[in-house]
XYZ file of C-alpha atoms in Angstrom:
481
model
C 0.000 0.000 0.000
C 2.848 2.355 0.915
C 4.536 1.903 -2.467
C 1.272 2.776 -4.263
C 0.917 5.942 -2.197
C 4.504 6.926 -2.941
C 4.011 6.218 -6.631
C 0.856 8.330 -6.699
C 2.652 11.112 -4.861
C 5.514 11.036 -7.348
C 3.100 11.191 -10.268
C 1.256 14.123 -8.688
C 4.542 15.978 -8.183
C 5.634 15.187 -11.724
C 2.368 16.534 -13.146
C 2.508 19.515 -10.818
C 5.998 20.330 -12.061
C 4.874 20.089 -15.656
C 2.032 22.477 -14.904
C 4.321 24.823 -12.976
C 2.640 24.464 -9.615
C 4.758 26.831 -7.576
C 2.418 28.633 -5.186
C 3.962 30.260 -2.121
C 5.134 27.862 0.575
C 2.333 27.272 3.041
C -0.240 29.053 0.860
C -3.786 27.677 0.755
C -4.229 24.739 -1.578
C -6.793 26.764 -3.538
C -4.061 29.264 -4.446
C -1.879 26.443 -5.726
C -4.783 25.139 -7.778
C -5.312 28.618 -9.215
C -1.678 28.717 -10.244
C -2.021 25.250 -11.786
C -5.072 26.343 -13.754
C -3.321 29.491 -14.953
C -0.287 27.549 -16.156
C -2.365 24.791 -17.692
C -4.432 27.320 -19.621
C -1.352 28.704 -21.332
C -0.386 27.365 -24.715
C 3.238 26.784 -25.583
C 4.434 30.029 -27.208
C 5.711 30.026 -30.756
C 8.304 32.665 -30.021
C 11.485 32.624 -27.946
C 12.316 35.011 -25.102
C 15.250 35.264 -22.737
C 15.999 37.467 -19.744
C 19.605 38.096 -18.736
C 20.352 39.488 -15.265
C 23.684 41.297 -14.971
C 24.419 41.640 -11.262
C 27.051 44.153 -10.130
C 28.226 42.800 -6.766
C 29.417 45.325 -4.201
C 26.901 48.107 -4.974
C 27.525 50.314 -7.976
C 27.690 54.065 -7.335
C 24.648 55.222 -9.300
C 25.352 58.938 -8.876
C 28.488 58.731 -11.025
C 26.840 56.321 -13.485
C 23.822 58.392 -14.552
C 24.096 62.106 -13.783
C 21.930 65.226 -14.048
C 24.013 67.922 -15.767
C 21.760 71.003 -15.881
C 23.409 73.961 -14.166
C 21.523 73.672 -10.869
C 22.113 69.921 -10.570
C 25.744 70.124 -11.664
C 26.504 72.874 -9.177
C 25.105 70.728 -6.365
C 26.956 67.685 -7.667
C 30.311 69.471 -7.646
C 29.735 71.052 -4.234
C 29.093 67.683 -2.566
C 31.340 65.332 -4.512
C 34.421 67.537 -4.762
C 36.410 66.987 -1.570
C 40.039 67.732 -2.344
C 42.282 67.397 -5.352
C 43.630 64.021 -4.302
C 40.384 62.465 -3.160
C 37.647 64.076 -5.246
C 35.147 61.680 -6.776
C 33.476 64.315 -8.986
C 33.706 63.608 -12.724
C 34.675 66.151 -15.418
C 31.835 68.102 -17.022
C 30.335 67.527 -20.470
C 32.680 68.817 -23.181
C 35.832 68.746 -21.079
C 38.655 66.216 -21.380
C 37.348 62.868 -20.194
C 34.000 64.482 -19.398
C 30.670 62.787 -18.787
C 28.793 61.670 -21.912
C 25.577 63.602 -22.679
C 22.370 61.692 -23.382
C 19.027 63.145 -24.463
C 16.056 61.077 -23.258
C 12.807 61.216 -25.202
C 10.921 62.377 -22.116
C 11.873 65.797 -20.790
C 12.146 66.414 -17.050
C 11.608 70.092 -16.197
C 14.590 71.403 -18.097
C 17.058 68.909 -16.675
C 19.845 67.410 -18.787
C 21.651 64.117 -18.297
C 24.848 62.195 -18.964
C 26.522 58.829 -18.460
C 29.891 58.032 -16.918
C 32.796 58.772 -19.307
C 33.668 55.049 -19.491
C 30.283 54.090 -20.933
C 30.752 55.145 -24.545
C 29.219 51.952 -25.944
C 26.204 52.135 -23.659
C 25.663 55.754 -24.667
C 25.484 54.592 -28.301
C 22.932 51.934 -27.382
C 20.888 54.546 -25.511
C 21.069 56.990 -28.414
C 20.006 54.225 -30.823
C 16.944 53.369 -28.744
C 18.034 49.965 -27.466
C 18.832 50.979 -23.886
C 16.927 52.819 -21.177
C 17.508 53.932 -17.599
C 15.224 53.105 -14.680
C 15.672 55.863 -12.129
C 16.009 55.119 -8.418
C 14.841 51.538 -7.978
C 15.385 49.379 -4.892
C 13.722 47.004 -2.439
C 10.422 48.244 -0.970
C 7.562 46.454 0.746
C 4.996 49.216 0.174
C 5.207 52.716 -1.333
C 7.135 54.690 1.277
C 7.626 58.391 1.964
C 10.538 59.898 3.838
C 8.302 60.689 6.818
C 7.060 57.078 6.909
C 10.627 55.790 6.694
C 11.783 57.984 9.578
C 8.788 57.026 11.703
C 8.997 53.348 10.693
C 5.239 53.573 10.247
C 5.161 51.198 7.258
C 6.884 47.843 6.692
C 10.469 48.350 5.530
C 12.839 45.918 3.787
C 14.882 44.001 6.356
C 18.582 44.580 6.988
C 19.036 47.625 4.776
C 22.609 48.644 3.861
C 23.989 45.108 4.411
C 25.755 43.699 1.343
C 24.853 40.018 1.651
C 21.295 40.665 2.751
C 20.550 43.272 0.099
C 22.077 41.111 -2.632
C 19.665 38.399 -1.534
C 16.773 40.842 -1.158
C 17.276 42.100 -4.734
C 17.366 38.544 -6.060
C 14.922 36.782 -3.763
C 12.907 39.243 -1.581
C 14.430 37.929 1.634
C 17.723 38.448 3.457
C 20.688 36.097 3.184
C 19.489 32.503 3.389
C 16.565 32.916 0.989
C 15.680 29.729 -0.867
C 13.967 30.982 -4.047
C 14.718 33.864 -6.408
C 12.346 35.645 -8.770
C 14.296 34.475 -11.811
C 13.930 30.883 -10.687
C 10.278 31.384 -9.861
C 9.649 32.689 -13.377
C 11.529 29.639 -14.595
C 9.202 27.410 -12.572
C 6.183 28.882 -14.320
C 7.636 28.853 -17.831
C 9.564 25.569 -17.752
C 6.640 23.615 -19.209
C 7.257 25.534 -22.452
C 10.690 23.931 -22.802
C 11.354 20.402 -24.023
C 14.251 20.158 -21.558
C 13.250 22.102 -18.413
C 16.758 21.778 -16.980
C 17.895 24.477 -19.425
C 15.313 27.010 -18.233
C 17.447 28.800 -15.599
C 21.152 29.020 -16.395
C 24.002 30.747 -14.582
C 27.324 31.590 -16.195
C 28.548 32.968 -12.870
C 28.244 30.247 -10.248
C 25.407 29.638 -7.833
C 22.842 32.468 -7.706
C 19.752 32.551 -5.510
C 18.131 34.650 -8.260
C 17.800 31.477 -10.375
C 16.704 29.135 -7.587
C 13.196 27.810 -8.239
C 10.928 25.471 -6.367
C 10.747 22.920 -9.171
C 13.449 24.059 -11.577
C 17.103 23.628 -10.682
C 19.496 26.283 -11.925
C 22.042 24.879 -14.370
C 25.574 26.238 -14.019
C 28.006 26.587 -16.914
C 31.437 28.115 -17.377
C 33.328 29.658 -20.294
C 33.779 26.199 -21.807
C 30.052 25.529 -21.617
C 28.584 22.493 -19.880
C 30.809 21.251 -17.065
C 31.537 17.502 -17.479
C 32.207 15.046 -14.668
C 35.892 14.216 -14.700
C 36.917 10.746 -15.820
C 33.874 9.996 -18.000
C 35.692 10.775 -21.218
C 39.240 10.077 -22.329
C 41.642 8.035 -20.239
C 41.050 7.269 -16.571
C 44.178 6.270 -14.674
C 45.795 5.595 -18.012
C 43.009 3.362 -19.286
C 40.482 4.316 -21.958
C 38.234 1.524 -20.665
C 37.759 3.113 -17.256
C 34.966 5.556 -18.114
C 32.119 3.066 -18.393
C 32.763 1.309 -15.060
C 33.069 4.709 -13.354
C 29.753 5.838 -14.831
C 28.108 2.599 -13.707
C 29.389 3.120 -10.157
C 28.354 6.760 -9.732
C 24.892 6.308 -11.284
C 24.007 2.956 -9.693
C 20.735 2.722 -7.824
C 20.954 2.124 -4.082
C 18.577 1.471 -1.190
C 20.521 4.096 0.780
C 18.608 7.372 0.378
C 21.658 9.638 0.154
C 23.399 7.375 -2.352
C 20.195 7.094 -4.325
C 19.769 10.877 -4.525
C 23.438 11.327 -5.430
C 22.992 8.894 -8.317
C 19.908 10.800 -9.525
C 21.760 14.126 -9.484
C 24.786 12.600 -11.183
C 22.699 11.002 -13.923
C 20.899 14.297 -14.492
C 24.226 16.089 -14.805
C 25.597 13.564 -17.281
C 22.457 13.685 -19.419
C 22.314 17.493 -19.390
C 25.967 17.798 -20.388
C 25.462 15.347 -23.250
C 22.517 17.451 -24.513
C 23.993 20.908 -24.059
C 27.526 20.407 -25.347
C 26.577 19.578 -28.959
C 23.738 22.131 -28.982
C 25.799 25.165 -28.021
C 27.329 27.197 -30.819
C 31.131 27.068 -30.739
C 33.158 30.017 -29.516
C 34.692 31.938 -32.390
C 35.018 30.740 -35.964
C 31.638 29.819 -37.400
C 29.990 30.128 -33.982
C 29.631 33.085 -31.636
C 32.466 35.573 -32.216
C 34.965 36.016 -29.419
C 34.769 39.346 -27.570
C 37.383 41.927 -28.417
C 39.546 43.114 -25.555
C 38.398 46.199 -23.706
C 40.531 49.261 -22.987
C 41.321 50.020 -19.363
C 40.518 53.754 -19.117
C 43.116 54.297 -16.411
C 46.091 52.745 -18.209
C 45.051 52.550 -21.857
C 46.014 48.859 -21.824
C 43.970 46.195 -23.582
C 42.698 43.320 -21.447
C 40.269 40.404 -21.538
C 36.793 41.259 -20.238
C 35.543 38.305 -18.182
C 31.991 39.690 -18.187
C 31.971 39.686 -21.990
C 33.150 36.053 -21.891
C 30.197 35.158 -19.635
C 27.832 36.839 -22.086
C 29.452 34.957 -24.947
C 28.583 31.726 -23.116
C 24.982 32.916 -22.761
C 24.905 33.751 -26.482
C 26.253 30.299 -27.380
C 23.403 28.687 -25.420
C 20.801 30.993 -26.963
C 22.151 30.004 -30.393
C 21.295 26.384 -29.506
C 17.760 27.179 -28.335
C 16.057 25.197 -31.112
C 18.174 22.098 -30.542
C 17.430 22.342 -26.814
C 13.706 22.889 -27.392
C 13.825 26.120 -25.386
C 11.120 28.780 -25.604
C 11.775 30.683 -22.348
C 15.135 31.019 -20.578
C 16.492 33.084 -17.684
C 20.250 33.708 -17.410
C 22.552 35.162 -14.757
C 25.952 36.821 -15.225
C 27.865 38.996 -12.796
C 31.000 40.854 -11.854
C 32.271 42.105 -8.506
C 34.401 44.959 -7.223
C 31.737 47.686 -6.947
C 32.156 48.280 -3.198
C 34.011 51.536 -3.803
C 34.710 52.883 -0.330
C 38.148 53.877 -1.649
C 39.734 54.806 -4.989
C 36.312 55.197 -6.585
C 37.361 57.432 -9.480
C 39.768 54.862 -10.915
C 38.121 51.604 -9.858
C 34.607 52.513 -11.026
C 35.963 53.851 -14.308
C 37.469 50.436 -15.053
C 34.399 48.525 -13.840
C 31.941 50.559 -15.918
C 34.198 50.305 -18.960
C 33.877 46.520 -18.668
C 30.099 46.715 -18.206
C 29.663 48.999 -21.222
C 31.989 46.952 -23.437
C 30.360 43.635 -22.462
C 26.775 44.859 -22.975
C 27.641 46.327 -26.378
C 29.356 43.086 -27.388
C 26.293 41.077 -26.371
C 23.932 43.428 -28.213
C 26.042 43.107 -31.346
C 26.033 39.324 -31.135
C 22.261 39.235 -30.605
C 21.900 41.425 -33.707
C 23.502 38.744 -35.853
C 23.333 35.434 -34.023
C 24.281 32.954 -36.709
C 22.552 35.098 -39.321
C 19.473 36.026 -37.258
C 18.630 39.219 -35.372
C 17.232 38.082 -32.001
C 17.552 41.380 -30.127
C 13.759 41.715 -29.848
C 13.702 38.350 -28.062
C 16.465 38.944 -25.511
C 16.427 41.559 -22.739
C 19.375 42.289 -20.462
C 18.887 44.211 -17.226
C 21.222 45.280 -14.448
C 20.949 44.828 -10.696
C 23.195 45.529 -7.709
C 23.221 45.335 -3.905
C 22.106 48.958 -3.518
C 23.109 52.457 -4.526
C 25.642 54.491 -2.576
C 25.703 57.697 -0.566
C 25.820 60.957 -2.491
C 28.339 62.286 -0.006
C 31.952 61.203 -0.277
C 34.052 59.688 2.480
C 37.152 61.217 0.913
C 37.887 59.128 -2.157
C 34.890 56.811 -2.155
C 31.264 56.387 -1.098
C 29.384 54.328 1.457
C 26.333 52.053 1.505
C 23.053 53.451 0.188
C 19.649 52.199 -0.975
C 17.999 53.215 -4.278
C 19.983 53.130 -7.520
C 19.684 53.682 -11.273
C 19.698 50.669 -13.599
C 19.875 49.831 -17.303
C 17.616 47.734 -19.527
C 18.983 46.758 -22.938
C 17.411 44.981 -25.899
C 15.309 45.335 -29.001
C 12.056 45.078 -27.044
C 13.061 47.910 -24.704
C 11.419 51.307 -25.195
C 14.841 52.862 -25.244
C 16.402 56.302 -25.270
C 14.529 57.273 -22.143
C 14.792 57.655 -18.384
C 11.841 56.114 -16.543
C 10.674 57.761 -13.369
C 11.352 61.227 -12.010
C 15.102 61.641 -11.694
C 15.928 62.467 -8.060
C 17.037 65.875 -6.904
C 20.815 66.249 -6.992
C 22.181 67.129 -3.588
C 21.273 66.526 0.033
C 18.331 66.964 2.415
C 15.586 66.471 -0.175
C 12.461 64.323 0.158
C 14.208 61.161 -1.071
C 17.344 61.515 1.070
C 17.364 59.017 3.946
C 20.812 60.196 5.027
C 24.048 61.314 3.350
C 22.219 61.436 0.028
C 21.254 57.760 0.108
C 18.088 57.488 -1.981
C 14.695 56.300 -0.814
C 13.584 54.286 -3.889
C 10.682 55.559 -5.979
C 10.267 52.163 -7.693
C 10.396 48.763 -6.016
C 12.293 45.758 -7.298
C 8.859 44.102 -7.538
C 7.726 46.736 -10.053
C 10.986 46.430 -11.985
C 10.761 42.632 -12.121
C 7.022 42.521 -12.791
C 7.477 44.718 -15.872
C 10.052 42.257 -17.194
C 7.847 39.291 -16.257
C 4.890 40.740 -18.149
C 7.020 40.947 -21.306
C 8.323 37.438 -20.612
C 4.774 36.088 -20.773
C 3.619 35.640 -17.179
C -0.060 36.217 -16.453
C -1.310 38.625 -13.794
C -1.949 35.713 -11.429
C 1.546 34.359 -11.981
C 3.139 37.780 -11.485
C 1.281 38.093 -8.184
C 2.697 34.716 -7.177
C 6.293 35.512 -8.152
C 6.466 39.051 -6.752
C 5.098 38.964 -3.215
C 4.761 42.733 -2.756
C 3.491 43.757 -6.192
C -0.146 44.022 -5.084
C 0.925 46.815 -2.705
C 1.757 49.044 -5.684
C -0.725 50.717 -8.017
C 1.734 50.897 -10.911
C 2.502 47.256 -11.716
C 4.102 47.946 -15.076
C 6.711 50.701 -15.461
C 6.231 50.785 -19.225
C 9.808 50.324 -20.401
C 9.062 47.165 -22.442
C 7.105 46.970 -25.706
């Protein structure tokens, strides 16, 4: 009798996974059934869509990334960010040597003008060409919050603000460090039924990421070489070419011991996935996905390999194999660190943003001609980071903040625009929670929900993935077509 119950349970779970049953843990069964019905009602889409999260670990300084340059704003900017000649973090003005790069958004904002960091020449071109946009002042929020409410703690606030690990997790998974599921993985849960091989729904080219952790879908991790094989299953093992098959038989053998049994299941899944992905991926270089050019370090003028561009090349190689993999919806994760610029911000951020700009432009170019096809309308890249930073300087760097500006790039983006009211430049305004740290005007839920709507999630599914979205009137920020 017990075996029949277990078999029935396994079949129910299998069917639930296929129908993307991923209601919130502990939620009423009726809510799970509603999610099942919503997923079941969807038809497999004919098109392909991918989301690519570029996470900047350490907290990028937003105020030197996207800047207001009208005379009033620039005067305030210089007065706060110029400390002394050796430690100033203020950037040169538009039109001066190494000055900030002017951009002209489609939407005007009360006579204000704007620019990007001098290192972001490629991203400026993407913005000017309508394939990139800026989301102004976004960060974790539970409910819409005013400065007075923040100071009085009269509304729920995100936990553990200003903490790197916790805010990285909060951005990716709506909970502090230790969160189990991310919103990228949750979207993967709901869309995996559209893919012939669900294991290739959520893919990281940058190690383990809670952003991609789902309840039913496991994130699949790759490196610059592509699928990571288990050592010893190909070629010679201890000098013998005959050793691979016995090794495979040992590590995938069934066992009555539960841990050994689960290990064999995971191992078999890994072997099968690697055997599917490796021949499906386009090769690097040659007739496949072109290798990234080297980027120029703005501080030294030296050419160097851009590891972020290499990660995006790996993503592009997998996207090129989407038909062979039977993929209709995929979520990817790439990242780079070093953005915790308490010191030496002028030089370190210049190099970091040069890499970001170069890598995004490379990826956009590849998507524009991916083995003869332009898939830019099908692939959207967006940035994320721990938090923004203080507007005040600590001498030659900045400290932990909250809200930050972010980029969205792709053919489906309503580009050449800044979304949201750009915050006042300076201190002691109605979005300054201290030292110029910004109280966000948009929540991560709103940011993610806008992307999820484009990705194909229904209203019910978006409510399930983004736990705070129902607290906000504006559920779609309008930056996607």
